[in-house]
Amino acid sequence: KQQQIALPLTYLFHLSLSTNTIPHVWKSAYVLPLLKGGDPTNLNYYRPISKLSILAKVLEGLINEQLKEFLISNNILSPSQSGFRKQYSTTTATLKVLNDISESLDDKHHCAALFIDLSKAFDTVDHTVLKQKLCSIGLSEHTVGWFANYLSDRTQCLKVQNQKSIFLKVFAGVPQSSILGPLLFTIYINDLDKGIIDNLHLYADDTILYTSALSVELAISKLQSAFNQLQNTFYHLKLVLNSNKTKYMLFSKSKAKLQNLLPITTKEGHLIELVTEYKYLGILIDDCLTFKPHIQKLAHRLKLKLCFYFRIKSCLSFEARKNLVTATFMSVLDFGDVIYMNASADALHALDTVFHGALRFITNMRSLTHHCVLYARVGWPSLSQRRLKHWYLLIYKCILGLVPSYLQQLVELKSSSSYSLRSNDMLLLSVPRVRTEMGKKAFRFAAAQFWNEFHKRV
């Protein structure tokens, strides 16, 4: 049966690629408005979800894999772009940014960071500019012609329950909910950092620009200059800056110097708000890098989830409760745990408390049961051991080169260190010198320090 389906699909896909033609019905989408929360009468609180043809998505998946292979083999993608790439993640991107900031503070510099938000970035992609980008990276004229047909004559209509609007043409943007859309957008903004001498990191359309200097004023001045240059690039790409959601933050040991500073402004004169906390790629970053706000909000969210679990506890078996916590609770705890693992013990204690609550839910044991008994009953380690496991795995991946180059280059082998899988030789890392406690939180130092201490223990 699979072969009976595969043969006609193969013929259709080859026909599409050879003629640079995609059936019109494959380029039509039903848009379902999904309420994100808030006032249901306000259209801004709805997220549009597009439903595309399944056959179109299958074809896009095949093209997507080939295009990715082309980009990787020719080393086309910018090293500062972490979105939609193998071995890249929000965790690696955040660790890179925080390492740079921590090292700057350790060098007695002040750091200023701008968290940039774009208005409907995927929907404002200009098709003419995108086709020029596809040509510039070395795709053949025939291939660009297929993408031109893919982007043209697209239509969509709004569908709510059994009611739908008329189909209207889409003149800009990459198709929402498509397989190729994210990768095409990545190519569209690939040279966004061109000419930017300061640090800029991208995760799809999530952009952070950060500078450091010996004085706060100079750091802000450098940030403003780089921001102006970046806005010029946005203009040429026809991307729209959302000045209301764009924020900036100062990282400095001397808070007394943060008074009466010149503001960061857009080229239109809009003031960018100075904040002390910002949620970057799922992690709430504070200007002191304590991660206390992130941990507190994470613990609160998990407590609410746990309260609901206890209400349905009697309906579930031991295995069902364990599987429920594994799928919906532990995945939330695991996300980004290597980023905040060096937070204070007091802050991390809040997560231990909610984790023990989840174990009591699974085991149906009383609240006074010692946590060691809970660990043994469920067969899980403590959260601190779980974080350390993830931490050591990440460092080992750095050594093996299974992480982005920007993280791999922060881990260096000791010149005298040798290692063989068949010997007991130690694989030690070079520990850089740091001046402050903040420097010890940088990935470059912490990874080497933890790894070497681990080898000494074993």
XYZ file of C-alpha atoms in Angstrom:
458
model
C 0.000 0.000 0.000
C 2.849 2.392 0.796
C 4.343 1.786 -2.641
C 0.977 2.433 -4.278
C 0.945 5.862 -2.628
C 4.656 6.581 -3.098
C 4.731 6.079 -6.871
C 2.107 8.700 -7.829
C 3.495 11.140 -5.243
C 6.990 10.699 -6.643
C 5.654 11.450 -10.129
C 3.806 14.580 -8.906
C 6.812 15.885 -6.981
C 9.200 15.345 -9.917
C 6.714 17.066 -12.198
C 6.533 20.058 -9.835
C 10.333 20.354 -9.642
C 10.912 19.926 -13.376
C 8.220 22.408 -14.455
C 8.654 24.877 -11.554
C 4.925 24.662 -10.947
C 2.994 23.999 -7.756
C -0.748 23.265 -7.911
C -2.751 26.277 -6.826
C -4.729 24.270 -4.277
C -1.440 23.422 -2.535
C -0.832 27.153 -2.079
C -4.175 27.909 -0.390
C -4.546 27.993 3.382
C -7.355 28.063 5.902
C -6.461 30.389 8.784
C -7.834 29.454 12.209
C -7.714 32.236 14.858
C -6.462 30.832 18.183
C -6.994 32.960 21.306
C -3.678 33.363 23.137
C -5.378 34.888 26.186
C -6.836 38.236 27.084
C -9.832 40.055 25.653
C -11.517 37.803 23.037
C -12.942 40.890 21.295
C -9.427 42.224 20.613
C -7.990 40.724 17.413
C -4.421 41.312 18.634
C -4.899 38.518 21.198
C -5.398 35.893 18.484
C -2.665 33.789 16.895
C -3.380 32.842 13.250
C -2.857 29.132 12.604
C -2.706 28.130 8.940
C -3.877 24.754 7.685
C -2.057 23.789 4.499
C -2.347 20.833 2.149
C -0.721 17.654 3.499
C 0.751 16.850 0.077
C 2.303 20.316 -0.063
C 3.918 19.750 3.345
C 5.355 16.404 2.249
C 6.947 18.065 -0.789
C 8.203 20.958 1.353
C 9.795 18.496 3.783
C 11.835 16.944 0.978
C 12.908 20.343 -0.372
C 13.698 21.520 3.155
C 16.153 18.678 3.777
C 17.943 19.302 0.470
C 18.153 23.041 1.091
C 19.518 22.480 4.603
C 22.188 20.148 3.238
C 23.154 22.785 0.656
C 23.446 25.498 3.315
C 25.518 23.295 5.632
C 27.870 21.872 2.998
C 28.598 25.356 1.650
C 28.830 26.960 5.111
C 26.372 29.674 4.142
C 24.479 30.324 7.371
C 25.850 32.943 9.743
C 27.500 31.494 12.898
C 25.429 33.953 14.942
C 22.154 32.357 13.769
C 20.939 29.533 16.047
C 17.381 29.121 14.778
C 16.210 25.931 13.026
C 19.677 24.365 12.821
C 20.881 20.926 13.869
C 22.868 20.922 17.151
C 21.802 24.539 17.772
C 19.185 25.360 20.401
C 17.804 28.119 22.577
C 20.059 26.789 25.355
C 23.269 27.045 23.344
C 22.315 30.527 22.139
C 21.545 31.754 25.665
C 24.740 30.234 27.095
C 26.796 32.027 24.426
C 25.211 35.413 25.179
C 25.474 35.009 28.969
C 29.090 33.872 28.696
C 30.006 37.034 26.786
C 28.209 39.254 29.305
C 29.768 37.482 32.311
C 33.257 37.734 30.849
C 32.751 41.439 30.140
C 31.717 42.073 33.752
C 34.681 40.034 34.970
C 36.935 42.325 32.915
C 35.437 45.279 34.821
C 33.441 46.374 31.801
C 29.837 47.517 31.684
C 27.519 45.735 29.293
C 24.403 47.006 27.521
C 22.037 44.627 25.736
C 19.144 45.358 23.389
C 16.397 42.752 22.995
C 14.870 43.441 19.577
C 11.299 42.586 18.629
C 10.041 42.687 15.048
C 6.384 43.138 14.125
C 5.077 40.016 12.352
C 8.527 39.327 10.948
C 7.588 36.188 9.005
C 4.609 37.971 7.417
C 6.585 40.974 6.166
C 9.218 39.130 4.125
C 9.457 40.801 0.712
C 9.351 38.180 -2.059
C 11.560 40.138 -4.442
C 14.268 40.594 -1.817
C 13.993 36.935 -0.788
C 14.506 35.758 -4.376
C 17.593 37.982 -4.600
C 18.872 36.372 -1.389
C 18.312 32.889 -2.836
C 20.280 33.840 -5.939
C 23.106 35.343 -3.878
C 23.720 32.128 -1.898
C 24.352 30.180 -5.115
C 21.063 28.485 -5.960
C 20.555 27.830 -9.669
C 18.183 29.917 -11.749
C 15.890 26.917 -12.146
C 15.787 26.336 -8.376
C 15.045 29.988 -7.646
C 12.285 29.748 -10.242
C 10.649 26.942 -8.249
C 10.774 29.049 -5.077
C 9.370 32.019 -7.000
C 6.380 29.896 -8.003
C 6.120 28.575 -4.444
C 5.796 32.132 -3.092
C 3.503 33.530 -5.818
C -0.284 33.361 -6.114
C -0.783 32.190 -2.552
C -4.247 32.668 -1.054
C -5.822 32.287 2.339
C -9.175 32.629 4.021
C -10.365 32.855 7.606
C -12.287 29.850 8.879
C -14.197 29.761 12.182
C -16.241 26.649 12.897
C -18.350 26.160 9.751
C -18.025 29.745 8.535
C -15.280 30.995 6.225
C -14.399 34.195 4.415
C -13.546 34.580 0.763
C -10.008 33.684 -0.361
C -7.665 36.671 -0.620
C -4.208 36.866 -2.188
C -1.069 37.001 -0.031
C 1.555 39.349 -1.450
C 4.299 39.137 1.202
C 5.695 36.872 3.877
C 6.698 33.225 4.033
C 3.784 30.778 4.376
C 2.802 30.404 7.997
C 2.835 26.848 9.444
C 4.778 25.679 6.387
C 7.876 23.472 6.499
C 10.002 25.769 4.321
C 8.902 29.066 5.894
C 11.325 29.146 8.860
C 14.334 28.185 6.734
C 13.488 30.773 4.076
C 13.226 33.431 6.774
C 16.625 32.363 8.132
C 18.130 32.896 4.678
C 16.323 36.240 4.405
C 18.027 37.646 7.523
C 21.246 35.638 7.211
C 23.513 38.665 6.719
C 21.784 40.783 9.350
C 25.054 40.947 11.308
C 27.022 42.129 8.273
C 29.021 45.203 9.247
C 28.016 44.937 12.929
C 31.279 44.954 14.884
C 29.541 44.381 18.204
C 27.951 41.165 19.422
C 24.699 40.177 17.750
C 22.938 36.848 18.082
C 19.857 35.551 16.282
C 17.383 32.810 16.934
C 15.016 33.097 13.975
C 13.544 36.596 14.522
C 14.613 36.826 18.193
C 17.569 39.189 18.090
C 19.868 40.412 20.837
C 22.492 43.093 20.293
C 24.980 43.740 23.093
C 28.068 45.868 23.680
C 30.604 46.372 26.457
C 32.904 49.208 27.457
C 34.868 50.587 30.409
C 32.086 53.082 31.135
C 28.309 52.787 31.089
C 28.000 55.850 28.869
C 30.355 54.413 26.258
C 28.586 51.032 26.305
C 25.234 52.743 25.657
C 26.751 54.945 22.963
C 28.168 51.898 21.180
C 24.812 50.125 21.492
C 22.959 53.101 20.003
C 25.382 53.263 17.081
C 25.048 49.540 16.325
C 21.267 49.784 16.722
C 21.107 52.602 14.162
C 23.074 50.501 11.696
C 20.801 47.517 12.324
C 17.697 49.637 11.731
C 19.052 50.585 8.301
C 19.283 46.878 7.486
C 15.708 46.347 8.720
C 14.573 49.119 6.409
C 16.202 47.543 3.342
C 14.702 44.153 4.255
C 11.328 45.818 4.831
C 11.165 44.440 8.362
C 9.276 46.523 10.920
C 10.714 47.176 14.370
C 8.254 46.896 17.252
C 9.552 49.697 19.465
C 6.991 48.983 22.214
C 8.272 45.445 22.776
C 11.947 46.165 22.134
C 13.766 46.615 25.469
C 17.280 47.200 26.691
C 19.110 46.181 29.846
C 22.298 47.238 31.587
C 24.630 44.795 33.286
C 26.926 46.594 35.691
C 28.402 46.020 39.122
C 28.026 49.689 39.959
C 24.304 50.451 40.039
C 25.100 53.942 41.337
C 26.395 54.814 37.873
C 23.106 53.971 36.222
C 21.489 57.335 36.901
C 20.642 60.053 34.362
C 21.794 58.007 31.390
C 21.122 58.872 27.780
C 18.217 56.798 26.477
C 18.300 54.333 23.584
C 16.038 55.569 20.775
C 14.814 54.371 17.407
C 15.588 56.391 14.281
C 12.017 57.730 14.481
C 12.693 59.040 18.002
C 10.797 56.407 20.039
C 12.341 55.721 23.440
C 13.368 52.132 24.203
C 12.410 51.114 27.731
C 15.159 50.191 30.207
C 14.183 46.987 32.048
C 15.700 44.883 34.825
C 14.188 41.593 33.592
C 13.523 40.194 30.125
C 12.383 36.785 28.902
C 14.916 35.778 26.280
C 14.355 32.459 24.478
C 12.271 31.127 27.353
C 14.659 32.177 30.144
C 13.867 35.188 32.317
C 17.153 37.093 32.535
C 17.680 39.687 35.270
C 20.307 42.434 35.209
C 22.282 40.800 38.049
C 22.225 37.337 36.426
C 20.867 35.713 39.604
C 18.019 33.912 37.764
C 15.886 34.273 40.896
C 12.914 35.778 38.971
C 13.056 32.927 36.461
C 13.179 30.237 39.128
C 10.401 31.850 41.163
C 8.047 32.059 38.177
C 8.953 28.542 37.088
C 8.212 27.162 40.572
C 4.906 29.062 40.714
C 3.822 27.714 37.318
C 4.690 24.162 38.325
C 2.828 24.490 41.630
C -0.350 25.396 39.758
C 0.129 22.392 37.509
C 0.742 20.176 40.556
C -2.447 21.345 42.276
C -4.441 20.123 39.301
C -2.590 16.797 39.322
C -3.506 16.157 42.963
C -7.172 16.739 42.162
C -7.168 13.879 39.639
C -4.742 11.638 41.554
C -7.343 9.019 42.500
C -8.202 8.432 38.843
C -4.669 7.417 37.859
C -2.427 4.432 38.518
C 1.189 4.714 39.709
C 2.546 4.255 36.174
C 0.048 6.728 34.733
C 1.014 9.352 37.334
C 4.712 8.782 36.650
C 4.234 9.061 32.887
C 2.169 12.239 33.330
C 4.874 13.935 35.410
C 7.592 12.742 33.017
C 5.843 14.167 29.968
C 4.425 17.443 31.272
C 6.405 18.308 34.414
C 9.988 17.130 34.066
C 10.300 18.494 30.529
C 9.541 21.960 31.914
C 12.096 21.531 34.711
C 14.735 20.277 32.289
C 14.387 23.203 29.885
C 17.363 25.509 30.330
C 18.405 23.933 33.653
C 22.102 24.179 32.722
C 21.654 27.940 32.309
C 20.468 28.643 35.863
C 22.191 25.712 37.621
C 24.697 28.043 39.327
C 21.970 30.137 40.960
C 21.986 30.377 44.744
C 20.955 27.365 46.823
C 18.078 29.390 48.302
C 16.675 30.085 44.855
C 17.034 26.492 43.655
C 15.374 25.204 46.844
C 12.009 26.381 45.472
C 12.384 23.928 42.579
C 13.373 21.105 44.938
C 10.194 21.712 46.933
C 7.907 21.491 43.917
C 9.831 18.470 42.597
C 9.316 16.637 45.889
C 5.624 17.503 45.621
C 5.534 15.846 42.195
C 7.179 12.738 43.659
C 4.578 12.592 46.430
C 1.884 12.818 43.763
C 3.393 9.842 41.949
C 3.977 7.696 45.041
C 0.870 8.775 46.979
C 3.056 9.149 50.088
C 2.511 11.556 52.961
C 3.980 15.065 53.021
C 6.453 14.201 55.801
C 8.043 11.394 53.782
C 11.783 12.014 53.399
C 12.820 12.909 49.881
C 15.373 10.067 49.754
C 12.494 7.590 50.135
C 10.659 9.365 47.314
C 13.707 9.162 45.028
C 14.076 5.442 45.718
C 10.387 4.697 45.194
C 10.193 6.479 41.819
C 13.731 5.599 40.746
C 14.763 9.158 39.951
C 17.791 11.176 41.113
C 17.596 14.561 42.806
C 17.202 17.700 40.700
C 20.784 18.764 41.404
C 22.078 15.407 40.121
C 19.794 15.665 37.100
C 21.149 19.141 36.281
C 24.733 17.933 36.682
C 24.068 15.068 34.282
C 22.769 17.515 31.659
C 25.718 19.812 32.355
C 28.370 17.106 31.877
C 26.647 15.837 28.731
C 26.741 19.362 27.290
C 30.458 19.736 28.067
C 31.197 16.328 26.550
C 29.322 17.361 23.403
C 31.514 20.477 23.280
C 34.625 18.277 23.416
C 33.277 16.039 20.636
C 32.260 19.010 18.490
C 28.532 18.249 18.654
C 27.541 21.819 19.541
C 27.708 25.122 17.642
C 31.207 26.432 16.995
C 30.562 29.501 19.163
C 30.154 27.196 22.187
C 32.753 24.628 21.189
C 35.516 27.237 21.005
C 34.883 28.172 24.648
C 36.110 24.731 25.740
C 39.849 24.096 25.285
C 41.844 20.965 26.105
C 44.895 21.331 28.305
C 47.999 21.186 26.157
C 49.389 18.365 28.339
C 46.109 16.438 28.331
C 45.806 13.250 26.339
C 42.906 10.894 26.170
C 42.123 7.469 24.810
C 39.019 5.347 25.141
C 41.348 2.379 25.813
C 43.347 4.044 28.571
C 42.727 5.658 31.920
C 44.274 8.991 30.919
C 42.386 12.053 32.072
C 40.814 14.457 29.620
C 41.300 17.820 31.309
C 40.225 21.244 30.146
C 42.080 24.526 30.347
C 40.618 26.689 33.124
C 40.862 30.420 32.320
C 41.768 32.946 34.966
C 38.916 34.998 36.368
C 38.850 37.925 38.750
C 35.358 37.798 40.217
C 32.493 35.508 41.171
C 30.717 36.719 38.053
C 33.600 35.427 35.953
C 33.162 32.000 37.530
C 29.601 31.870 36.155
C 30.813 32.268 32.555
C 30.468 29.069 30.538
C 34.155 29.121 29.565
C 35.244 28.922 33.226
C 32.399 26.876 34.730
C 32.543 24.135 32.096
C 36.292 23.593 32.549
C 36.151 23.814 36.347
C 33.274 21.358 36.750
C 34.699 18.933 34.206
C 38.153 18.800 35.814
C 36.709 18.360 39.301
C 34.510 15.548 37.995
C 37.582 13.730 36.625
C 39.418 14.126 39.917
C 36.525 12.488 41.775
C 36.305 9.524 39.416
